[in-house]
Amino acid sequence: MPAARASIVAALLAGAAVALAVEPAPRAYGERPSVDELAELGRAMFNDPRLSASGTLACASCHDPARAFGPNAHTRSPFMDDDPAHDGTRAIPSLRYAQFTIRFTEHTTDDEETHGVDGGPTGGFTWDGRADTAREQALLPLFDEREMGNRDAASLARRLAAAPYAARFRRAFSAPGRDVLADPKQTVAWMALAFEVFEQGREFAPFDSRYDRWLAGRATLAPAELRGLALFRDPAKGNCDTCHPSQRASSGRAPLFTDAGFIAVAAPRRADLPPAAASATIPVLASRARGAEVDLGLCRSGRPGLSDDPSFCGRFRTPTLRNVALRTSFFHNGSVKSLRDAVAFYATRDTDPARWYSRNADGSVRVYDDLPADVVPFVNREVPFQPRPDGKPRLDEHDIDDLVAFLRTLTDADAEAAVGEITGHAAR
């Protein structure tokens, strides 16, 4: 067992009670499942649709290993199937590089990035940061009625007991003289830990994109890609580096292309949803009809002290831009459907709002149409949203093309061919 991974598992086991209702019980004093046992059982469960109430949906159904553990070309994002009751509201994220996610904190100071200035809420899993660990995050879709739909721990444990790897699970996790599968809470605790260890594997963080190879001096970038990188880092143009750092950390670690902070970019409302409430107060939204509610992100994450403060509403966690060229839906709600349009949104949101937002009954543009009125003052208006002094966008059409060219260099090596499928030409 590699020492690094062994220490990871020891730490995970030691902290297993922090976020779960019950701590996994050791099989015998001082004995722990091995890394390989945890990871392989995590892999088996990740790919098993039998763990869903429908028997048709696995974790891998939405997080395809061939697409950097994100949605594939046949998976709609947000998730939808033939049952309208299952329609999701948030875009499916990639699980790659999620292992570096820090626990949620309301106040962040990072001397390297912010020179000691409070960076505000940071970290946590999911778009609104509600889960602190991969263990917590793994349980959310298992029990979400719109996803895998398990009613409770007992129903999930019964499904696992019928799986072909159930005997391996028993051997790995049962205490002497006990059957772990007879204890639903213990079963779910071990499942969550196995998922987390599986997602600590190298396949979830290869750091082998062409940009990584360029940083290491083992690849070249084309002129358009280099221009895109310059725009990405230019605080007066793309200003992308502010939230998506592209430089190596002081430790030497390759960049994650996210600061894990929360920002309100005012993504457009999805066209397939009914109009949102035009105005609302934060504690009680004006519209609760199915599909008509407003997703307020961070302030609805369940974090103490955030729910009644409109400055936390409309904020969603900054995703990594690694493998972003594999996506066909962007922002927390999946309202934008191409990478080029996602970049163009940043450039023209405030100079050409009619391009992005719906209209009111009188024909006027309903700017920031997926946010209630009392959240609008807290929308981010920094560069590149902020127009130039002459009122024009910070980025022109050529700039947008160059930025897209650069972003494609962030695709991991095993997924480069898939970018060609999406863009209609082979990845360079």
Coordinates of C-alpha atoms in Angstrom, one line a residue:
M1 CA 0.0 0.0 0.0
P2 CA 1.5 3.4 -1.0
A3 CA 2.3 5.3 2.2
A4 CA 0.5 8.5 1.0
R5 CA -2.7 6.7 0.3
A6 CA -2.5 4.7 3.5
S7 CA -2.2 7.9 5.5
I8 CA -5.2 9.4 3.6
V9 CA -7.4 6.4 4.6
A10 CA -6.2 6.5 8.2
A11 CA -7.2 10.2 8.3
L12 CA -10.5 9.5 6.7
L13 CA -11.3 6.7 9.2
A14 CA -10.3 8.9 12.1
G15 CA -12.6 11.6 10.9
A16 CA -15.5 9.5 9.8
A17 CA -17.8 10.6 12.6
V18 CA -17.5 14.3 11.8
A19 CA -20.1 14.5 9.1
L20 CA -22.0 11.2 9.3
A21 CA -24.6 10.2 11.8
V22 CA -22.5 7.2 12.9
E23 CA -18.8 6.3 12.7
P24 CA -17.8 3.1 10.9
A25 CA -17.0 0.5 13.5
P26 CA -13.6 -1.3 13.1
R27 CA -13.7 -5.0 12.4
A28 CA -11.4 -5.7 15.3
Y29 CA -9.2 -3.6 17.5
G30 CA -6.6 -1.8 15.4
E31 CA -7.8 -3.4 12.2
R32 CA -8.9 -1.3 9.2
P33 CA -10.0 -2.1 5.7
S34 CA -7.2 -1.6 3.2
V35 CA -7.0 1.2 0.7
D36 CA -7.6 -1.3 -2.1
E37 CA -10.7 -2.8 -0.4
L38 CA -12.2 0.6 0.1
A39 CA -11.4 1.9 -3.4
E40 CA -12.5 -1.2 -5.2
L41 CA -15.8 -1.4 -3.3
G42 CA -16.3 2.4 -4.0
R43 CA -15.7 1.7 -7.7
A44 CA -18.2 -1.2 -7.7
M45 CA -20.9 0.9 -6.1
F46 CA -20.1 4.0 -8.2
N47 CA -20.9 1.9 -11.3
D48 CA -24.0 0.0 -9.9
P49 CA -27.4 1.2 -11.0
R50 CA -29.0 -1.3 -8.6
L51 CA -28.3 1.2 -5.8
S52 CA -31.0 3.5 -7.1
A53 CA -34.7 3.1 -6.5
S54 CA -35.4 2.8 -10.2
G55 CA -32.6 0.3 -10.7
T56 CA -31.4 2.3 -13.7
L57 CA -29.3 5.1 -12.4
A58 CA -25.7 4.8 -11.2
C59 CA -23.3 7.5 -10.1
A60 CA -21.4 6.8 -13.3
S61 CA -24.6 7.6 -15.3
C62 CA -24.1 11.3 -14.6
H63 CA -20.3 11.2 -13.9
D64 CA -18.9 9.3 -16.8
P65 CA -15.2 8.2 -16.4
A66 CA -14.7 8.8 -20.1
R67 CA -15.8 12.4 -19.7
A68 CA -13.6 13.4 -16.7
F69 CA -16.3 12.0 -14.4
G70 CA -18.8 14.6 -15.7
P71 CA -21.9 14.2 -17.9
N72 CA -21.6 12.5 -21.3
A73 CA -23.2 13.5 -24.5
H74 CA -26.3 11.4 -23.7
T75 CA -26.9 12.7 -20.2
R76 CA -28.9 15.9 -19.9
S77 CA -27.5 18.4 -17.4
P78 CA -29.4 19.3 -15.2
F79 CA -30.4 15.7 -14.9
M80 CA -33.7 14.7 -16.5
D81 CA -35.3 11.4 -17.5
D82 CA -38.8 10.4 -18.7
D83 CA -40.4 11.3 -15.3
P84 CA -40.9 15.0 -14.9
A85 CA -40.7 14.5 -11.1
H86 CA -37.1 13.7 -11.5
D87 CA -36.2 16.9 -13.4
G88 CA -33.1 18.4 -11.8
T89 CA -32.3 22.0 -11.3
R90 CA -28.5 22.1 -11.2
A91 CA -25.9 21.3 -13.8
I92 CA -24.0 18.0 -13.2
P93 CA -20.4 18.8 -12.1
S94 CA -17.2 16.9 -12.9
L95 CA -15.8 14.9 -10.0
R96 CA -12.2 15.4 -11.1
Y97 CA -10.0 17.4 -8.8
A98 CA -12.8 17.5 -6.2
Q99 CA -10.5 15.7 -3.8
F100 CA -8.7 19.0 -3.2
T101 CA -11.9 20.8 -2.0
I102 CA -11.5 22.3 1.4
R103 CA -14.1 22.3 4.1
F104 CA -16.5 25.3 4.0
T105 CA -15.5 28.4 5.9
E106 CA -17.4 31.7 6.0
H107 CA -14.2 33.7 6.2
T108 CA -11.1 33.0 4.2
T109 CA -7.7 34.6 4.2
D110 CA -5.0 33.4 1.9
D111 CA -1.8 35.4 1.9
E112 CA -0.7 33.9 -1.4
E113 CA -3.9 34.8 -3.3
T114 CA -5.5 37.6 -1.4
H115 CA -2.6 39.1 0.7
G116 CA -4.6 38.6 3.9
V117 CA -7.8 40.2 2.7
D118 CA -11.0 38.2 3.7
G119 CA -12.0 36.3 0.7
G120 CA -15.5 35.5 2.1
P121 CA -17.2 32.1 2.0
T122 CA -15.1 29.4 0.5
G123 CA -15.1 25.6 0.1
G124 CA -17.5 22.8 0.6
F125 CA -18.9 20.4 -2.0
T126 CA -21.9 21.0 -4.4
W127 CA -22.8 24.2 -6.0
D128 CA -23.9 25.8 -2.7
G129 CA -21.2 24.2 -0.5
R130 CA -23.6 22.4 1.7
A131 CA -21.4 19.3 2.1
D132 CA -18.0 19.5 3.9
T133 CA -16.6 16.2 2.7
A134 CA -16.9 13.8 -0.3
R135 CA -18.6 11.4 2.2
E136 CA -21.4 13.9 2.8
Q137 CA -21.6 14.7 -0.9
A138 CA -21.8 11.1 -2.0
L139 CA -24.9 10.5 0.2
L140 CA -26.9 13.5 -1.3
P141 CA -27.8 11.9 -4.6
L142 CA -28.3 8.5 -3.1
F143 CA -31.2 9.9 -1.0
D144 CA -32.4 12.6 -3.3
E145 CA -35.9 11.8 -4.7
R146 CA -34.9 13.5 -8.0
E147 CA -31.8 11.3 -8.4
M148 CA -31.2 7.8 -7.0
G149 CA -34.3 8.1 -4.8
N150 CA -33.5 5.8 -1.8
R151 CA -36.2 6.4 0.9
D152 CA -33.9 5.8 3.9
A153 CA -30.7 3.9 5.0
A154 CA -32.6 0.6 5.4
S155 CA -33.8 0.6 1.7
L156 CA -30.3 1.4 0.5
A157 CA -28.8 -1.3 2.7
R158 CA -31.3 -3.8 1.2
R159 CA -30.2 -2.9 -2.3
L160 CA -26.6 -3.2 -1.5
A161 CA -27.2 -6.6 0.2
A162 CA -28.5 -7.9 -3.2
A163 CA -25.5 -6.7 -5.1
P164 CA -22.9 -9.2 -6.4
Y165 CA -20.2 -7.6 -4.3
A166 CA -22.2 -7.8 -1.1
A167 CA -20.1 -10.7 0.3
R168 CA -16.9 -8.6 -0.3
F169 CA -18.6 -5.7 1.6
R170 CA -19.5 -7.9 4.5
R171 CA -15.9 -9.3 4.7
A172 CA -14.4 -5.8 4.6
F173 CA -16.6 -4.0 7.0
S174 CA -18.4 -6.4 9.4
A175 CA -17.1 -6.4 13.0
P176 CA -16.3 -9.9 14.4
G177 CA -19.5 -11.9 14.9
R178 CA -21.7 -9.2 13.2
D179 CA -23.1 -8.6 9.8
V180 CA -22.6 -5.0 8.8
L181 CA -25.5 -5.2 6.3
A182 CA -27.9 -5.8 9.2
D183 CA -27.1 -2.3 10.5
P184 CA -28.3 0.2 7.9
K185 CA -26.5 3.2 9.5
Q186 CA -23.2 1.4 9.6
T187 CA -23.7 0.2 6.0
V188 CA -24.3 3.7 4.8
A189 CA -21.3 5.1 6.8
W190 CA -19.0 2.5 5.2
M191 CA -20.5 3.1 1.8
A192 CA -19.8 6.9 2.1
L193 CA -16.2 6.3 3.2
A194 CA -15.6 3.8 0.3
F195 CA -16.9 6.4 -2.2
E196 CA -14.5 9.0 -0.7
V197 CA -11.5 6.7 -0.9
F198 CA -12.3 5.7 -4.5
E199 CA -12.5 9.4 -5.4
Q200 CA -9.0 10.0 -3.9
G201 CA -7.5 7.9 -6.7
R202 CA -5.1 9.3 -9.3
E203 CA -7.7 8.8 -12.0
F204 CA -9.6 11.7 -10.3
A205 CA -6.6 14.0 -10.5
P206 CA -4.3 13.1 -13.3
F207 CA -2.9 16.7 -13.9
D208 CA -1.9 15.7 -17.4
S209 CA -3.6 18.2 -19.7
R210 CA -1.6 19.9 -22.4
Y211 CA -1.5 23.0 -20.2
D212 CA 0.1 20.9 -17.4
R213 CA 2.6 19.6 -19.9
W214 CA 3.3 23.1 -21.1
L215 CA 3.9 24.3 -17.5
A216 CA 6.4 21.4 -17.2
G217 CA 8.1 22.4 -20.5
R218 CA 7.0 19.2 -22.3
A219 CA 4.5 20.8 -24.7
T220 CA 3.8 23.9 -26.7
L221 CA 0.8 26.1 -27.0
A222 CA -0.4 27.6 -30.2
P223 CA -0.4 31.4 -30.7
A224 CA -4.2 31.6 -30.2
E225 CA -3.9 29.6 -27.0
L226 CA -1.1 31.8 -25.7
R227 CA -3.2 34.9 -26.5
G228 CA -6.0 33.3 -24.6
L229 CA -3.8 32.7 -21.6
A230 CA -2.7 36.3 -21.6
L231 CA -6.3 37.4 -21.7
F232 CA -7.2 35.0 -18.9
R233 CA -4.6 36.6 -16.7
D234 CA -5.1 40.2 -17.7
P235 CA -7.1 42.0 -14.9
A236 CA -8.4 44.6 -17.5
K237 CA -9.6 42.0 -20.0
G238 CA -10.6 38.5 -18.9
N239 CA -9.7 38.8 -15.3
C240 CA -10.3 35.1 -15.0
D241 CA -7.3 34.4 -12.8
T242 CA -9.0 36.2 -9.9
C243 CA -11.4 33.2 -9.4
H244 CA -9.6 30.6 -11.5
P245 CA -5.9 30.8 -10.6
S246 CA -3.7 29.5 -13.4
Q247 CA -0.3 29.6 -11.7
R248 CA 1.3 26.8 -9.6
A249 CA 0.8 27.1 -5.9
S250 CA 3.8 28.0 -3.7
S251 CA 3.9 24.3 -2.8
G252 CA 4.5 23.5 -6.5
R253 CA 1.2 21.9 -7.0
A254 CA -0.4 22.4 -10.4
P255 CA -3.2 25.0 -10.4
L256 CA -6.8 23.8 -9.7
F257 CA -8.3 26.7 -11.7
T258 CA -10.7 27.5 -8.9
D259 CA -10.4 29.4 -5.7
A260 CA -13.5 27.5 -4.4
G261 CA -15.1 30.9 -3.5
F262 CA -18.8 31.9 -4.0
I263 CA -19.9 34.5 -6.6
A264 CA -23.2 35.8 -8.0
V265 CA -22.8 36.0 -11.7
A266 CA -26.6 36.2 -12.4
A267 CA -26.7 33.3 -14.9
P268 CA -29.8 33.5 -17.1
R269 CA -32.9 31.6 -16.1
R270 CA -33.4 28.3 -18.0
A271 CA -35.8 28.8 -20.9
D272 CA -37.6 25.5 -20.0
L273 CA -38.7 26.8 -16.6
P274 CA -41.6 29.1 -15.9
P275 CA -40.8 32.7 -15.0
A276 CA -39.3 33.3 -11.6
A277 CA -40.8 35.6 -9.1
A278 CA -40.1 39.2 -10.1
S279 CA -39.5 40.2 -6.5
A280 CA -39.2 38.4 -3.2
T281 CA -38.0 38.7 0.3
I282 CA -35.3 36.3 1.3
P283 CA -37.0 34.3 4.1
V284 CA -40.0 33.4 1.9
L285 CA -39.9 33.4 -1.8
A286 CA -42.9 34.8 -3.6
S287 CA -43.3 31.7 -5.9
R288 CA -43.2 28.1 -4.7
A289 CA -44.9 26.5 -7.7
R290 CA -42.8 23.5 -9.0
G291 CA -40.2 24.8 -11.4
A292 CA -41.0 28.4 -10.6
E293 CA -38.8 28.8 -7.6
V294 CA -35.6 30.7 -7.5
D295 CA -32.4 28.8 -6.7
L296 CA -30.6 31.1 -4.2
G297 CA -27.5 29.0 -3.8
L298 CA -25.3 29.7 -0.8
C299 CA -28.0 31.3 1.4
R300 CA -30.1 28.2 1.0
S301 CA -27.3 25.7 1.8
G302 CA -28.4 25.2 5.4
R303 CA -25.3 26.9 6.8
P304 CA -25.9 28.8 10.0
G305 CA -26.2 32.6 9.7
L306 CA -26.5 32.8 6.0
S307 CA -30.2 32.3 5.3
D308 CA -31.4 35.8 6.1
D309 CA -28.6 37.8 4.5
P310 CA -29.3 38.8 0.9
S311 CA -25.6 39.3 0.2
F312 CA -25.1 35.6 0.4
C313 CA -27.9 34.8 -2.0
G314 CA -27.5 34.1 -5.7
R315 CA -23.9 33.0 -5.0
F316 CA -22.6 29.6 -6.2
R317 CA -19.3 28.0 -5.8
T318 CA -16.7 28.7 -8.5
P319 CA -16.1 25.4 -10.4
T320 CA -12.8 24.3 -11.7
L321 CA -12.1 25.1 -15.4
R322 CA -10.2 21.9 -15.9
N323 CA -12.0 19.8 -18.5
V324 CA -14.5 22.7 -19.1
A325 CA -14.3 22.1 -22.8
L326 CA -16.1 18.7 -22.2
R327 CA -19.2 20.4 -21.0
T328 CA -22.3 21.2 -22.9
S329 CA -24.1 23.1 -20.1
F330 CA -22.7 25.9 -18.0
F331 CA -23.3 27.7 -14.7
H332 CA -25.2 26.3 -11.8
N333 CA -28.4 25.8 -13.7
G334 CA -27.0 24.7 -17.0
S335 CA -28.7 27.6 -18.8
V336 CA -25.9 28.3 -21.3
K337 CA -25.1 25.5 -23.7
S338 CA -21.7 26.1 -25.2
L339 CA -18.3 27.0 -24.0
R340 CA -18.1 30.0 -26.4
D341 CA -21.4 31.3 -25.2
A342 CA -20.3 30.9 -21.6
V343 CA -17.3 33.1 -22.2
A344 CA -19.4 35.5 -24.2
F345 CA -21.8 35.8 -21.3
Y346 CA -19.0 37.2 -19.1
A347 CA -18.1 39.7 -21.8
T348 CA -21.6 40.9 -22.8
R349 CA -23.9 40.3 -19.8
D350 CA -24.1 44.0 -19.0
T351 CA -23.5 45.5 -22.5
D352 CA -26.0 43.3 -24.3
P353 CA -28.4 41.9 -21.7
A354 CA -31.1 41.2 -24.3
R355 CA -28.9 38.4 -25.6
W356 CA -29.2 36.5 -22.3
Y357 CA -32.3 37.5 -20.4
S358 CA -36.0 37.1 -20.9
R359 CA -38.4 40.0 -21.4
N360 CA -41.2 41.4 -19.3
A361 CA -44.8 41.7 -20.6
D362 CA -44.0 45.2 -21.9
G363 CA -41.1 44.0 -23.9
S364 CA -38.4 45.4 -21.7
V365 CA -35.5 43.1 -20.8
R366 CA -35.8 41.4 -17.5
V367 CA -32.1 41.8 -16.5
Y368 CA -30.8 39.1 -14.0
D369 CA -34.1 37.2 -14.6
D370 CA -33.2 34.3 -12.3
L371 CA -32.8 36.4 -9.2
P372 CA -35.3 38.2 -6.9
A373 CA -35.0 42.0 -6.7
D374 CA -33.4 42.1 -3.3
V375 CA -30.5 40.0 -4.4
V376 CA -29.7 42.1 -7.5
P377 CA -27.5 44.6 -5.7
F378 CA -25.1 41.9 -4.8
V379 CA -24.4 40.6 -8.3
N380 CA -20.8 40.7 -9.2
R381 CA -20.0 43.6 -11.6
E382 CA -16.2 43.5 -11.7
V383 CA -14.2 42.9 -14.9
P384 CA -15.0 41.3 -17.3
F385 CA -18.7 42.1 -16.6
Q386 CA -17.8 45.8 -16.2
P387 CA -17.8 47.5 -19.6
R388 CA -14.8 49.5 -20.8
P389 CA -15.0 53.3 -20.2
D390 CA -16.4 53.7 -23.7
G391 CA -19.2 51.3 -22.9
K392 CA -18.0 48.4 -25.1
P393 CA -17.3 44.9 -23.8
R394 CA -13.9 44.1 -22.3
L395 CA -13.6 41.2 -24.7
D396 CA -14.3 41.3 -28.5
E397 CA -15.1 38.3 -30.7
H398 CA -11.5 37.5 -31.4
D399 CA -10.7 37.6 -27.7
I400 CA -13.5 35.2 -27.0
D401 CA -12.2 32.8 -29.6
D402 CA -8.7 32.9 -28.1
L403 CA -10.0 32.3 -24.6
V404 CA -11.9 29.3 -25.8
A405 CA -8.8 28.0 -27.5
F406 CA -6.9 28.3 -24.2
L407 CA -9.6 26.7 -22.1
R408 CA -9.5 23.6 -24.4
T409 CA -5.9 23.1 -23.3
L410 CA -7.1 22.3 -19.8
T411 CA -8.6 19.0 -20.9
D412 CA -7.1 15.9 -19.4
A413 CA -5.2 13.6 -21.7
D414 CA -7.7 10.7 -21.5
A415 CA -10.6 13.0 -22.6
E416 CA -9.0 15.0 -25.4
A417 CA -10.7 12.9 -28.1
A418 CA -14.1 13.7 -26.5
V419 CA -13.5 17.4 -27.0
G420 CA -13.3 16.8 -30.7
E421 CA -16.7 15.1 -30.6
I422 CA -18.2 18.2 -28.9
T423 CA -16.6 20.8 -31.1
G424 CA -16.9 18.9 -34.3
H425 CA -13.1 18.6 -34.9
A426 CA -10.3 16.6 -33.4
A427 CA -8.7 17.9 -30.3
R428 CA -5.2 19.2 -31.1

